[in-house]
Coordinates of C-alpha atoms and ligand atoms in Angstrom, one line a residue:
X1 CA 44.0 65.1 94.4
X2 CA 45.2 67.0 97.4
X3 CA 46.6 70.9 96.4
X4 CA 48.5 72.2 99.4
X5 CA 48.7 76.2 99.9
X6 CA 51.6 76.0 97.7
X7 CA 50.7 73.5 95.2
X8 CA 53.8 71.7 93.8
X9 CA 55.7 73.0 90.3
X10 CA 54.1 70.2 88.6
X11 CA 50.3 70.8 89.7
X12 CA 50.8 74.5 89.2
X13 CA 51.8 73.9 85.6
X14 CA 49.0 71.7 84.9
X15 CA 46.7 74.3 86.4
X16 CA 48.3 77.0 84.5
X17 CA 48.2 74.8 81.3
X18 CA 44.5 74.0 81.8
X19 CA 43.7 77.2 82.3
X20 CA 45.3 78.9 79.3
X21 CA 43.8 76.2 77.4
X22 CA 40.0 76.7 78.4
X23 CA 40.6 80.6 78.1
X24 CA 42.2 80.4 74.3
X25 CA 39.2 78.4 73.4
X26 CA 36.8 80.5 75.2
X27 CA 38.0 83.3 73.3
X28 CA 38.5 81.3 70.0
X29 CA 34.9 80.6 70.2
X30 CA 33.5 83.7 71.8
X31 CA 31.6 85.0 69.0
X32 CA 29.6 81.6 68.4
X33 CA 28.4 81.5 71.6
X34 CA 25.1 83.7 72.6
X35 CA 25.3 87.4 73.1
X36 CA 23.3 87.0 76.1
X37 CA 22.0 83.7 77.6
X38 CA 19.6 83.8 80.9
X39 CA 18.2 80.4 80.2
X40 CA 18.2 78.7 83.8
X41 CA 20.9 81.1 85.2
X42 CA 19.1 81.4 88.4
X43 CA 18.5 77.8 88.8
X44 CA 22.5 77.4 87.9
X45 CA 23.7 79.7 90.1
X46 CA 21.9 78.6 93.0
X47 CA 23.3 75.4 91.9
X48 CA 26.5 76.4 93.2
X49 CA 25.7 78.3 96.2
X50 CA 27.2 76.2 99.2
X51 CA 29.7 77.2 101.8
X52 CA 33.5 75.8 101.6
X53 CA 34.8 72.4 103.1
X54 CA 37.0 72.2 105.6
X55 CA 39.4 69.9 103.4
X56 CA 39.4 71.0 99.9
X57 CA 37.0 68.8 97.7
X58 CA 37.6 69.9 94.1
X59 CA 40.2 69.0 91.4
X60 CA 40.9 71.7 89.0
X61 CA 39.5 70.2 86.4
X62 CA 36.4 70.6 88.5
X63 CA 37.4 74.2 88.7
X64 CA 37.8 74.7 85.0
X65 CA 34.2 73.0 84.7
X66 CA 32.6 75.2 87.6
X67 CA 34.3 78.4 85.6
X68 CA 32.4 77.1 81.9
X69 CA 29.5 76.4 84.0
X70 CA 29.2 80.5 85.7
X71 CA 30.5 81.8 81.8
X72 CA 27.9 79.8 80.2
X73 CA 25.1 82.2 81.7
X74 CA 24.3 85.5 81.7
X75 CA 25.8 88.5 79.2
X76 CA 29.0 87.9 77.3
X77 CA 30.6 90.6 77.6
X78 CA 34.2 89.4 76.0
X79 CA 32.3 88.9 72.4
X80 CA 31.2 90.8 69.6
X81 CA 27.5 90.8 69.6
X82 CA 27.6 92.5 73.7
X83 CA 26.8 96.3 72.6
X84 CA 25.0 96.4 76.1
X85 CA 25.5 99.7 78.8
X86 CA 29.1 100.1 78.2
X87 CA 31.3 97.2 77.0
X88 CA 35.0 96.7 77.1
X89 CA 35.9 93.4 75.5
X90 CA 38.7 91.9 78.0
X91 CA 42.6 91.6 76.1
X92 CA 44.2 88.9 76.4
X93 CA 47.3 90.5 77.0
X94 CA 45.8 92.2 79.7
X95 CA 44.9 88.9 81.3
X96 CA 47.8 88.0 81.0
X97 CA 49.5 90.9 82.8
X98 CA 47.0 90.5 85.4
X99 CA 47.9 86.9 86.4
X100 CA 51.8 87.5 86.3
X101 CA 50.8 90.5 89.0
X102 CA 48.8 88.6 90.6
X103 CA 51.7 85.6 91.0
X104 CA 54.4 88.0 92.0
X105 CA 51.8 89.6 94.5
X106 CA 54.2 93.1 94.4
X107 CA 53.1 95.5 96.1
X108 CA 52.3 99.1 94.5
X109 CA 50.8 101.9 96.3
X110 CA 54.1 102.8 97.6
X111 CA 57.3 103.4 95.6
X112 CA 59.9 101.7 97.7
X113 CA 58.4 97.6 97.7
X114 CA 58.3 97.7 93.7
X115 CA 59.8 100.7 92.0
X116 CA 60.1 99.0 88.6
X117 CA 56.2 98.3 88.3
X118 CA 55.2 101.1 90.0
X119 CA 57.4 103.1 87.3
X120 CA 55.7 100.9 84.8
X121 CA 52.4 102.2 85.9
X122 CA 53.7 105.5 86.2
X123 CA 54.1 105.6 82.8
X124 CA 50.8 104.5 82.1
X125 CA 49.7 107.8 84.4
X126 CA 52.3 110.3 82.1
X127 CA 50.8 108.7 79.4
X128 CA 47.4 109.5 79.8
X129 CA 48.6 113.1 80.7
X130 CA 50.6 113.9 77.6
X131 CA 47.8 112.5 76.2
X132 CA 46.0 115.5 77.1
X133 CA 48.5 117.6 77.0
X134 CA 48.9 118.4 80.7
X135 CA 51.9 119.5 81.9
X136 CA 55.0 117.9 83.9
X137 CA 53.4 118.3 87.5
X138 CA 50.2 116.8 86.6
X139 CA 49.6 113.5 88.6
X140 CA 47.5 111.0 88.4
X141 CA 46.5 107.4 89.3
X142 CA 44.7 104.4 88.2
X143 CA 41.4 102.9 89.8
X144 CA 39.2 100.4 90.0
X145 CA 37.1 102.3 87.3
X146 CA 35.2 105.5 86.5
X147 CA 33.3 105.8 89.5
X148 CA 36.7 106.0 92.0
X149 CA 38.3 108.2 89.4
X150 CA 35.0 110.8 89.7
X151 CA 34.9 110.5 93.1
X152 CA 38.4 111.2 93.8
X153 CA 38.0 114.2 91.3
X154 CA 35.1 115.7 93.5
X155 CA 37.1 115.3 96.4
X156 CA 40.3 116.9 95.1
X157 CA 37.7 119.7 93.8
X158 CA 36.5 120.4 96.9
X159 CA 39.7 120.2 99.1
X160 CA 41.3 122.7 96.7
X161 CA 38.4 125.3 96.8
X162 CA 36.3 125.1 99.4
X163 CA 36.4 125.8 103.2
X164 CA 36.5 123.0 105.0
X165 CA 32.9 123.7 106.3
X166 CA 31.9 123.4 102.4
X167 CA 28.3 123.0 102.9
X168 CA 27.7 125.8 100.6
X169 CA 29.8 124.6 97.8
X170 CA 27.8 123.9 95.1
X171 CA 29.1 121.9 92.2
X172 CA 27.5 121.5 88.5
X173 CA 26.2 118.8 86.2
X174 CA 24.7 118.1 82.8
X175 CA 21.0 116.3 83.0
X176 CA 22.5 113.9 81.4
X177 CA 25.8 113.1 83.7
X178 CA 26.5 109.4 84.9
X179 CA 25.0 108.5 88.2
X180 CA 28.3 107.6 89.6
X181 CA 28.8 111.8 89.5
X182 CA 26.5 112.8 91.6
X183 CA 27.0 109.8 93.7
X184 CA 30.9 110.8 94.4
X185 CA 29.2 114.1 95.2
X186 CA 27.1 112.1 97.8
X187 CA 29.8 110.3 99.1
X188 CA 32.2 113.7 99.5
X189 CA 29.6 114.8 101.5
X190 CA 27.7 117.1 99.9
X191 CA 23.1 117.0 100.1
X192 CA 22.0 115.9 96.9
X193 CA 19.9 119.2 96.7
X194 CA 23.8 120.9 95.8
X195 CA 24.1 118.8 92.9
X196 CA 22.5 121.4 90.0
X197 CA 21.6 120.2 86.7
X198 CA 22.0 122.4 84.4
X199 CA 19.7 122.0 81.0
X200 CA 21.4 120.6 78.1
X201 CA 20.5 121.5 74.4
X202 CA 18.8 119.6 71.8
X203 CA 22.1 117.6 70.9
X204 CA 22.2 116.5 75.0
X205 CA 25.2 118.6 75.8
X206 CA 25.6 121.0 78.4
X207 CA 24.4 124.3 77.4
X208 CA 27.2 126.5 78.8
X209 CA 24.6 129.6 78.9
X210 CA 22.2 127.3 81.2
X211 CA 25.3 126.8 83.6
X212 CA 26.4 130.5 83.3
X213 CA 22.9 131.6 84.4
X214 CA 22.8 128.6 87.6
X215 CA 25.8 129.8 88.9
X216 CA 24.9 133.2 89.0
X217 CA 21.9 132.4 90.6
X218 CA 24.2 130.4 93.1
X219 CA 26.5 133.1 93.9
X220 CA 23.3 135.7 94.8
X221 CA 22.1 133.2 96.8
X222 CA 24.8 132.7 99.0
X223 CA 26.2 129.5 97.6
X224 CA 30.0 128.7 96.9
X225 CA 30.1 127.4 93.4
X226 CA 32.7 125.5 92.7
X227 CA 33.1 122.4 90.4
X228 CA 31.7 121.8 86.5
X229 CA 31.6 118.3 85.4
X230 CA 31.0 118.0 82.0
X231 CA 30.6 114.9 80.4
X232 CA 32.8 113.4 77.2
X233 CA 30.6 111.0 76.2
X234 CA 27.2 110.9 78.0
X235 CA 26.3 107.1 78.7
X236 CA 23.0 107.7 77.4
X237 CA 23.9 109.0 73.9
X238 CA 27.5 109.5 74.0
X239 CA 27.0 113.4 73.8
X240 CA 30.0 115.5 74.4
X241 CA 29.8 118.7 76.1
X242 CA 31.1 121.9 75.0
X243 CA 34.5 121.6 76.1
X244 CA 36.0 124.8 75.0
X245 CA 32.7 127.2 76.3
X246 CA 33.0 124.9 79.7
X247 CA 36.6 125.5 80.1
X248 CA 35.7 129.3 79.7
X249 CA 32.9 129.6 81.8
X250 CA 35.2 127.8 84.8
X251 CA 38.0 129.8 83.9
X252 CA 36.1 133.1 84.2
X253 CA 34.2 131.9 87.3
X254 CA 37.3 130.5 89.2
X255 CA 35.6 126.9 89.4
X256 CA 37.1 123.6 88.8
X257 CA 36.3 121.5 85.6
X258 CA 36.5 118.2 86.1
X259 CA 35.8 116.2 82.8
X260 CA 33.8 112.9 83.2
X261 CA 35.4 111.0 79.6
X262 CA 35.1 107.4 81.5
X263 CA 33.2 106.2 78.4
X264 CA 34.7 108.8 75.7
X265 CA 37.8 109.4 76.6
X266 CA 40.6 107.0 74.3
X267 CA 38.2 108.3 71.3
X268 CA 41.1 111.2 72.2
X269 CA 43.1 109.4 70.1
X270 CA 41.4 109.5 67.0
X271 CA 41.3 112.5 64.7
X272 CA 37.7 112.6 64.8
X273 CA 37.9 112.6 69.2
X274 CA 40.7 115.1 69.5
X275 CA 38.3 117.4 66.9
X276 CA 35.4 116.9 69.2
X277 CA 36.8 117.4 72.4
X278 CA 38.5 120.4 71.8
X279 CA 38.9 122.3 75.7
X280 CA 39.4 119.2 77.1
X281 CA 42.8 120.0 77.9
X282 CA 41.7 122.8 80.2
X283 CA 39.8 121.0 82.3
X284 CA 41.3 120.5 85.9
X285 CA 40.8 117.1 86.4
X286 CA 40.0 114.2 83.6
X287 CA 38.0 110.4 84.1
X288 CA 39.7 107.7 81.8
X289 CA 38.7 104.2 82.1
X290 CA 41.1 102.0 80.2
X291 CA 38.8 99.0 80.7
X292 CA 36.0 100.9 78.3
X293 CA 38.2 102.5 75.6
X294 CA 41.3 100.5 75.4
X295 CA 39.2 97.1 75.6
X296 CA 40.5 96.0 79.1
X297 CA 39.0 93.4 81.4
X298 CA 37.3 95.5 84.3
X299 CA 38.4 96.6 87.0
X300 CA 40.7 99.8 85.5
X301 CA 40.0 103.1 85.3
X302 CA 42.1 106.4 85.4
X303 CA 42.1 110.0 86.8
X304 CA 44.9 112.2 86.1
X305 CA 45.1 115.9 87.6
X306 CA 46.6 119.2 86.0
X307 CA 47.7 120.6 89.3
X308 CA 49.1 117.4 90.7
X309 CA 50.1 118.6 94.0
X310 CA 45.7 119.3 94.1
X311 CA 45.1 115.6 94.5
X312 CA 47.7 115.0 96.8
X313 CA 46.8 117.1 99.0
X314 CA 43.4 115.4 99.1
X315 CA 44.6 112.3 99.9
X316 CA 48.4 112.1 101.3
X317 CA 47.7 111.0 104.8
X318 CA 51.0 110.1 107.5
X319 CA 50.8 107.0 109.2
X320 CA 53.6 105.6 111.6
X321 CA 53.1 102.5 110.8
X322 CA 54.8 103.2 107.3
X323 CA 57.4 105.0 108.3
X324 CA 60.2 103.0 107.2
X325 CA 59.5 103.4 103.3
X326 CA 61.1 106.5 101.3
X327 CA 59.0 109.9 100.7
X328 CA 58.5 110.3 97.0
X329 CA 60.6 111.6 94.7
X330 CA 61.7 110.4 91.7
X331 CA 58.9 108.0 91.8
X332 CA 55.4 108.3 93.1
X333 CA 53.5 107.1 96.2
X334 CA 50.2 106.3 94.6
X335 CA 48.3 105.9 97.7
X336 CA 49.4 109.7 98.6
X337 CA 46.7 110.5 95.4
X338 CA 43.8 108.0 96.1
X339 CA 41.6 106.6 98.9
X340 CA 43.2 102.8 98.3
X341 CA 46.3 101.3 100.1
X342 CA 46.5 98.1 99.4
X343 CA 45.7 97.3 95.8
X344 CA 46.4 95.3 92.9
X345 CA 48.9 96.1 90.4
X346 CA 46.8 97.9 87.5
X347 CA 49.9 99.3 85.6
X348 CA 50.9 96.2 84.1
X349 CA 47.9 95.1 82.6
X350 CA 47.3 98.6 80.6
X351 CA 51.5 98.6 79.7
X352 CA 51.7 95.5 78.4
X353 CA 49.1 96.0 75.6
X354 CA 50.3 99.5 74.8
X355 CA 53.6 97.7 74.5
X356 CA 52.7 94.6 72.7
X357 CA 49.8 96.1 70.4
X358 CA 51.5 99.5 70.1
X359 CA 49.0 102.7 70.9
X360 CA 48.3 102.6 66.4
X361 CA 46.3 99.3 67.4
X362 CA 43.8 101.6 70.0
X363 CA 43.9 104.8 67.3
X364 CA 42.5 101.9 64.7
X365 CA 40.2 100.2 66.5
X366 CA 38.9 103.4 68.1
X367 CA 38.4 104.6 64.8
X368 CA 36.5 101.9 63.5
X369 CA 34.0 101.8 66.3
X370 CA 33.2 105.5 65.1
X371 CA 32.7 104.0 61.8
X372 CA 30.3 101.1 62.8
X373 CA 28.6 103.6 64.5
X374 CA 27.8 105.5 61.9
X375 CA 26.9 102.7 59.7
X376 CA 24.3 101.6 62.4
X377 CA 22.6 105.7 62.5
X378 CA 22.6 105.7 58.8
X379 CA 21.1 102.3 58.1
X380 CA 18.5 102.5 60.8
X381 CA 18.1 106.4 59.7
X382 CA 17.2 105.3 56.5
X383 CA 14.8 102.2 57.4
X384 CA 10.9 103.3 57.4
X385 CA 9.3 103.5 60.7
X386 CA 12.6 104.3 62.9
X387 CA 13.6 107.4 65.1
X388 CA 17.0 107.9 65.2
X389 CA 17.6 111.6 65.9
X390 CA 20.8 111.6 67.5
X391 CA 23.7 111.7 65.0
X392 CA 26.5 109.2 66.7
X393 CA 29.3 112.0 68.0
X394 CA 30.7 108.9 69.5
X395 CA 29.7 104.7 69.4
X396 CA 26.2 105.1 70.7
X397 CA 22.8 104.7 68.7
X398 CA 19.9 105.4 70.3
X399 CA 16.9 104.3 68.4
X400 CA 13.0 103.6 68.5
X401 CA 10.6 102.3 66.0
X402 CA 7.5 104.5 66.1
X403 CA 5.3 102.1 65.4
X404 CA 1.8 103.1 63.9
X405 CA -0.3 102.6 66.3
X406 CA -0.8 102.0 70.3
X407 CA 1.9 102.8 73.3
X408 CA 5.4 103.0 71.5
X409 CA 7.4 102.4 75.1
X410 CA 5.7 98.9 75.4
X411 CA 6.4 98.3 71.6
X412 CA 10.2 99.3 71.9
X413 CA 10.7 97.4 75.2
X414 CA 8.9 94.3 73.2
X415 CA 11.3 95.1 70.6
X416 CA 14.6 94.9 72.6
X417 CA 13.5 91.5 73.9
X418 CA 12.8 90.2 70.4
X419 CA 16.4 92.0 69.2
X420 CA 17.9 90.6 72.4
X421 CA 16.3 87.1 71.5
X422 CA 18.2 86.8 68.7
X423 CA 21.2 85.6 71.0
X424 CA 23.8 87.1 68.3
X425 CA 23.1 90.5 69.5
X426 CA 22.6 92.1 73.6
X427 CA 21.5 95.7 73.6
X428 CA 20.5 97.8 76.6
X429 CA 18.0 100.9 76.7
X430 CA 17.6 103.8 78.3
X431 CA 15.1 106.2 79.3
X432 CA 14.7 109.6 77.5
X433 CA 12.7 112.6 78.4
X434 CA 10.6 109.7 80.2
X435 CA 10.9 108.1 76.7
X436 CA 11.9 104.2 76.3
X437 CA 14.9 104.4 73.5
X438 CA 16.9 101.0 72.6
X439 CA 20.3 102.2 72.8
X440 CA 22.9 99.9 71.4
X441 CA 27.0 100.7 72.0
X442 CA 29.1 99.8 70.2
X443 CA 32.8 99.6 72.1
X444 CA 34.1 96.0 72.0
X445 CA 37.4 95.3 69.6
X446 CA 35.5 92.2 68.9
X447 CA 32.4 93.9 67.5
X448 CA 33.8 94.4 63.5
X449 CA 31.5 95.7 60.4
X450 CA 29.9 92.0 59.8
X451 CA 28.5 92.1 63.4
X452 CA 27.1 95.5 63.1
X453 CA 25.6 94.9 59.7
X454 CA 24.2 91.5 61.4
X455 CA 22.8 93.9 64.3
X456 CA 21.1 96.0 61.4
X457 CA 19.6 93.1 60.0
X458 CA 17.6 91.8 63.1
X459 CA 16.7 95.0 64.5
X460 CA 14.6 95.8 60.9
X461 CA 13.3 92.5 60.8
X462 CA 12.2 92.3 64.8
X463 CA 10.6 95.9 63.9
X464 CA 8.8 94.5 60.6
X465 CA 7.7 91.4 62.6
X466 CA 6.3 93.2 65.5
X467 CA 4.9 95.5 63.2
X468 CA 3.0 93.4 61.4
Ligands
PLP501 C1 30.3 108.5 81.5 C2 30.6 107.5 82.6 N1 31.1 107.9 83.8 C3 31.4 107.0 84.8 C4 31.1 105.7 84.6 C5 31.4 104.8 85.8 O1 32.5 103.9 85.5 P1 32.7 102.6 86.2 O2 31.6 101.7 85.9 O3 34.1 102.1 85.7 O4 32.8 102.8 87.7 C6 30.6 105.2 83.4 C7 30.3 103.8 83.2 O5 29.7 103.4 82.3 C8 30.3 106.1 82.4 O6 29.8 105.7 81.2

């Protein structure tokens, strides 16, 4: 079968069709299939390597086949046993909104070519800052994920308090921040060497005395400090910094307090996250990623800005080229707050769910991820031979079995493997004060209290066996 550029209504509903159709079964079946399956991916994906004819040689049907085929290996990220780095989970009706924006092919950045959806996405944007209670002139915008949203933060940071010969401008980190932090500081420019990380305490947060004292220190020396980011939700352990102490240190200190909550931050909406992150609200600038927290397919993440007019100013840029569209005013000109143009529409795909599912959906599921956290701590806190020191603030459980005798790293890292071997279950691990920990998260919709106690079942008996 021949499919011109613009296939005919028939073939595009077929394709449509088919495609729907091997999706709802994917996702019917996605907790049967293995957690994790690198059984001959290498071989398989060399298997497709090739470069593309000059007359098109596939029928969809092919297509649907080639998309089982690259699904069948590696992690599965979309079902309930992935509790691997960070997951997300993928909605369906985020899918969904992605291939209607991607069939109308709108485009967003600027107001004037599509001011419904880019009002849709601007509520998505006021949203998330009434959230945090910031106030009317806060801005914001959505990105490709947490690393954009950090870097744009940094940026906006430095714009608003530093000369532009900024050199000097130091800016401040946990030990236990993501790498994509001090990368943005990279990218903004900045030598690695002005990246301080400040000590944390024994629960992993930032101690706000340790920060107190490095800034200090920076200001004798001659350095410009200006920006704090604190974490909401380390990736390691899913620590949350001192929010309020943070807030007050910046405040007293003039610096900028950006808050890193790309993992943490829709825990917001839960009692137990609005408890814990009590400051948040004062910090300047805040990381959101919608594809962790709200369960979204990847490829969305959010910053939003107190002082709006701040991230603008880092990133509005003329260009005669576009003079014909409309200033802002009513409605925004996202690419005035970010470093994209040209983008795809992210709005929908995060409006749609809150729409369909209603935000009580997110508080619920939110909530029971806390819950299944705590389950996991307690059960594995309670088994004979495990280390599990951390109490969850969050969905993370780091762990190790301290096995009597001989190197406990290569016993832990033989442990994941058995864990991971399992096939119902795909954990990640992370290094801790040098130390190997096992470090399963738990942050899929999917993942419910039957998985979790599944997890707790072949984590004691892959400890006992290796133990024996
Ligand atoms: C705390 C934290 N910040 C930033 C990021 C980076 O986000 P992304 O992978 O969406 O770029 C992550 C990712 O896991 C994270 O956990």
């Amino acid at each position: 079968m021949s499919y011109p550029l613009d296939p005919s209504p028939d073939q595009m509903r077929k394709m449509g069709d088919q495609a729907v159709a091997y999706l709802v079964e994917f996702l019917r079946s996605v907790g049967e299939v293995p957690a994790n399956n690198m059984e001959g991916a290498v071989e398989v994906a060399l298997s497709v390597r090739g470069s593309p004819p000059d007359v098109g040689d596939m029928d969809f049907d092919a297509a649907i086949d080639l998309v089982a085929l690259a699904a069948s290996r590696g992690s599965n990220n979309a079902g309930p046993g992935f509790l691997a780095f960070v997951p997300g989970g993928g909605l369906f009706t985020a899918a969904i909104a992605d291939f209607l924006a991607r069939g109308l092919d709108r485009f967003i950045n600027l107001w004037e070519p599509s001011p419904v959806f880019v009002q849709i996405e601007y509520n998505v944007v006021r949203w998330i800052c009434d959230l945090f209670g910031y106030p009317p002139e806060s801005r914001g915008v959505l990105t490709s994920g947490g690393s954009m949203a950090n870097f744009s933060a940094i940026v906006a940071a430095r714009k608003a308090l530093l000369p532009e010969d900024f050199l000097s401008g130091t800016l401040y980190v946990s030990e236990q921040v993501h790498a994509s932090v001090t990368k943005a500081a990279l990218l903004a420019g900045f030598p690695r060497r002005n990246v301080r990380g400040v000590a944390c305490d024994p629960k992993l947060r930032m101690d706000a005395g340790a920060l107190r004292d490095a800034i200090r220190t920076d200001r004798e020396g001659g350095m410009l400090p200006f920006c704090v980011v604190a974490s909401v939700g380390t990736t390691n352990t899913g620590a949350v910094d001192p929010m309020a102490d943070l807030a007050a240190v910046c405040e007293e200190e003039g610096l900028w307090l950006h808050a890193d909550a790309a993992y943490g931050g829709f825990f917001y909406l839960t009692d137990r996250g609005r408890a814990l992150f009590r400051g948040i609200e004062r910090a300047d600038s805040i990381t959101v990623d919608p594809h962790k927290g709200m369960f979204l397919p990847y490829g969305t993440g959010a910053l939003v800005v107190r002082d709006g007019p701040r991230l603008r100013d880092a990133h509005a840029m003329r260009a005669d080229y576009l003079q014909d569209l409309s200033p802002e005013g009513e409605l925004p000109n996202f690419s005035e707050y970010s470093a994209e143009l040209s983008r795809d529409i992210r709005g929908l795909g995060v409006w749609l769910p809150l729409k369909l599912h209603g935000v009580g959906a997110f508080r619920e599921a939110l909530d029971e991820k806390l819950d299944l956290a705590r389950t996991m701590y307690e059960a594995l806190r309670d088994t004979p031979g495990f280390d599990v020191p951390w109490e969850p603030e969050l969905s993370i459980v780091p762990f190790r079995y301290l096995a009597a005798t001989g190197d406990a790293d290569g016993f832990n890292r033989r442990l994941l493997e058995r864990i991971n071997a399992s096939k119902r279950v795909f954990m990640s691990s992370t290094l801790l004060d040098g130390e190997f920990w096992i470090r399963p998260c738990i942050l899929n919709h999917r993942t419910h209290r039957d998985r979790i106690d599944e997890a707790i079942d072949i984590i004691r008996k892959a400890a006992a066996d290796l133990d024996a």
